[in-house]
Coordinates of C-alpha atoms in Angstrom, one line a residue:
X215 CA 0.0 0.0 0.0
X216 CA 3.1 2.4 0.8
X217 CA 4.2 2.0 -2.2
X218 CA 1.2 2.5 -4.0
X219 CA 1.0 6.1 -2.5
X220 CA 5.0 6.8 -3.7
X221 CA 4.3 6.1 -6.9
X222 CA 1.3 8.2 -6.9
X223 CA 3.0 11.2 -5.5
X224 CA 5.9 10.5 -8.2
X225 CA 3.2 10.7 -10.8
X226 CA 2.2 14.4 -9.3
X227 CA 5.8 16.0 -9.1
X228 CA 6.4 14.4 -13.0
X229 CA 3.1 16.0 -14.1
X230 CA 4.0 19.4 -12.3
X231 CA 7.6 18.9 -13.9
X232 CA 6.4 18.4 -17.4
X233 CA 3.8 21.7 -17.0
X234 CA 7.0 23.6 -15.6
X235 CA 8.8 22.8 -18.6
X236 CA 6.2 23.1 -21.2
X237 CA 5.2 26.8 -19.6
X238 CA 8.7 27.7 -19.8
X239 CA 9.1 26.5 -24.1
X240 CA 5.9 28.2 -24.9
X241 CA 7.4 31.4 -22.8
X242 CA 10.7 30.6 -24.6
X243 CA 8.8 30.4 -27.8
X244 CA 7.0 33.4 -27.7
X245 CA 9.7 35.3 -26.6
X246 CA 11.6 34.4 -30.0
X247 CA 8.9 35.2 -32.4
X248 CA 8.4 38.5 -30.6
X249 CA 12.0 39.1 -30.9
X250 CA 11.8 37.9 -35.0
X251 CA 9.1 40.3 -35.1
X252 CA 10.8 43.4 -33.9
X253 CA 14.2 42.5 -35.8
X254 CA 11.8 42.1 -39.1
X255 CA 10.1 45.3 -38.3
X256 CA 13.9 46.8 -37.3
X257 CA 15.5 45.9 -40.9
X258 CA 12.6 46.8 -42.6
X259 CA 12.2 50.6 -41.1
X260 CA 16.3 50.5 -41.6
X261 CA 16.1 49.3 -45.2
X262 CA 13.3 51.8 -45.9

């Protein structure tokens, strides 16, 4: 039974891990295209 309840915990902290790290790629993520959008915009006013 003890070991039944381990596991289950286990299970939690691994689910609240892979949120943790899926949060932080999308952030990571978004923070590039935002960045690709302001170089874009940058070389574009620059070129014009």
């Amino acid at each position: 039974m003890q070991n039944k309840r381990d596991a289950k915990l286990d299970e939690v902290a691994d689910s609240k891990w892979v949120k943790k790290v899926i949060k932080s790629m999308i952030i990571g993520i978004i923070g590039f295209v935002l960045i690709g959008v302001a170089l874009a915009i940058f070389f574009k006013i620059s070129i014009n």
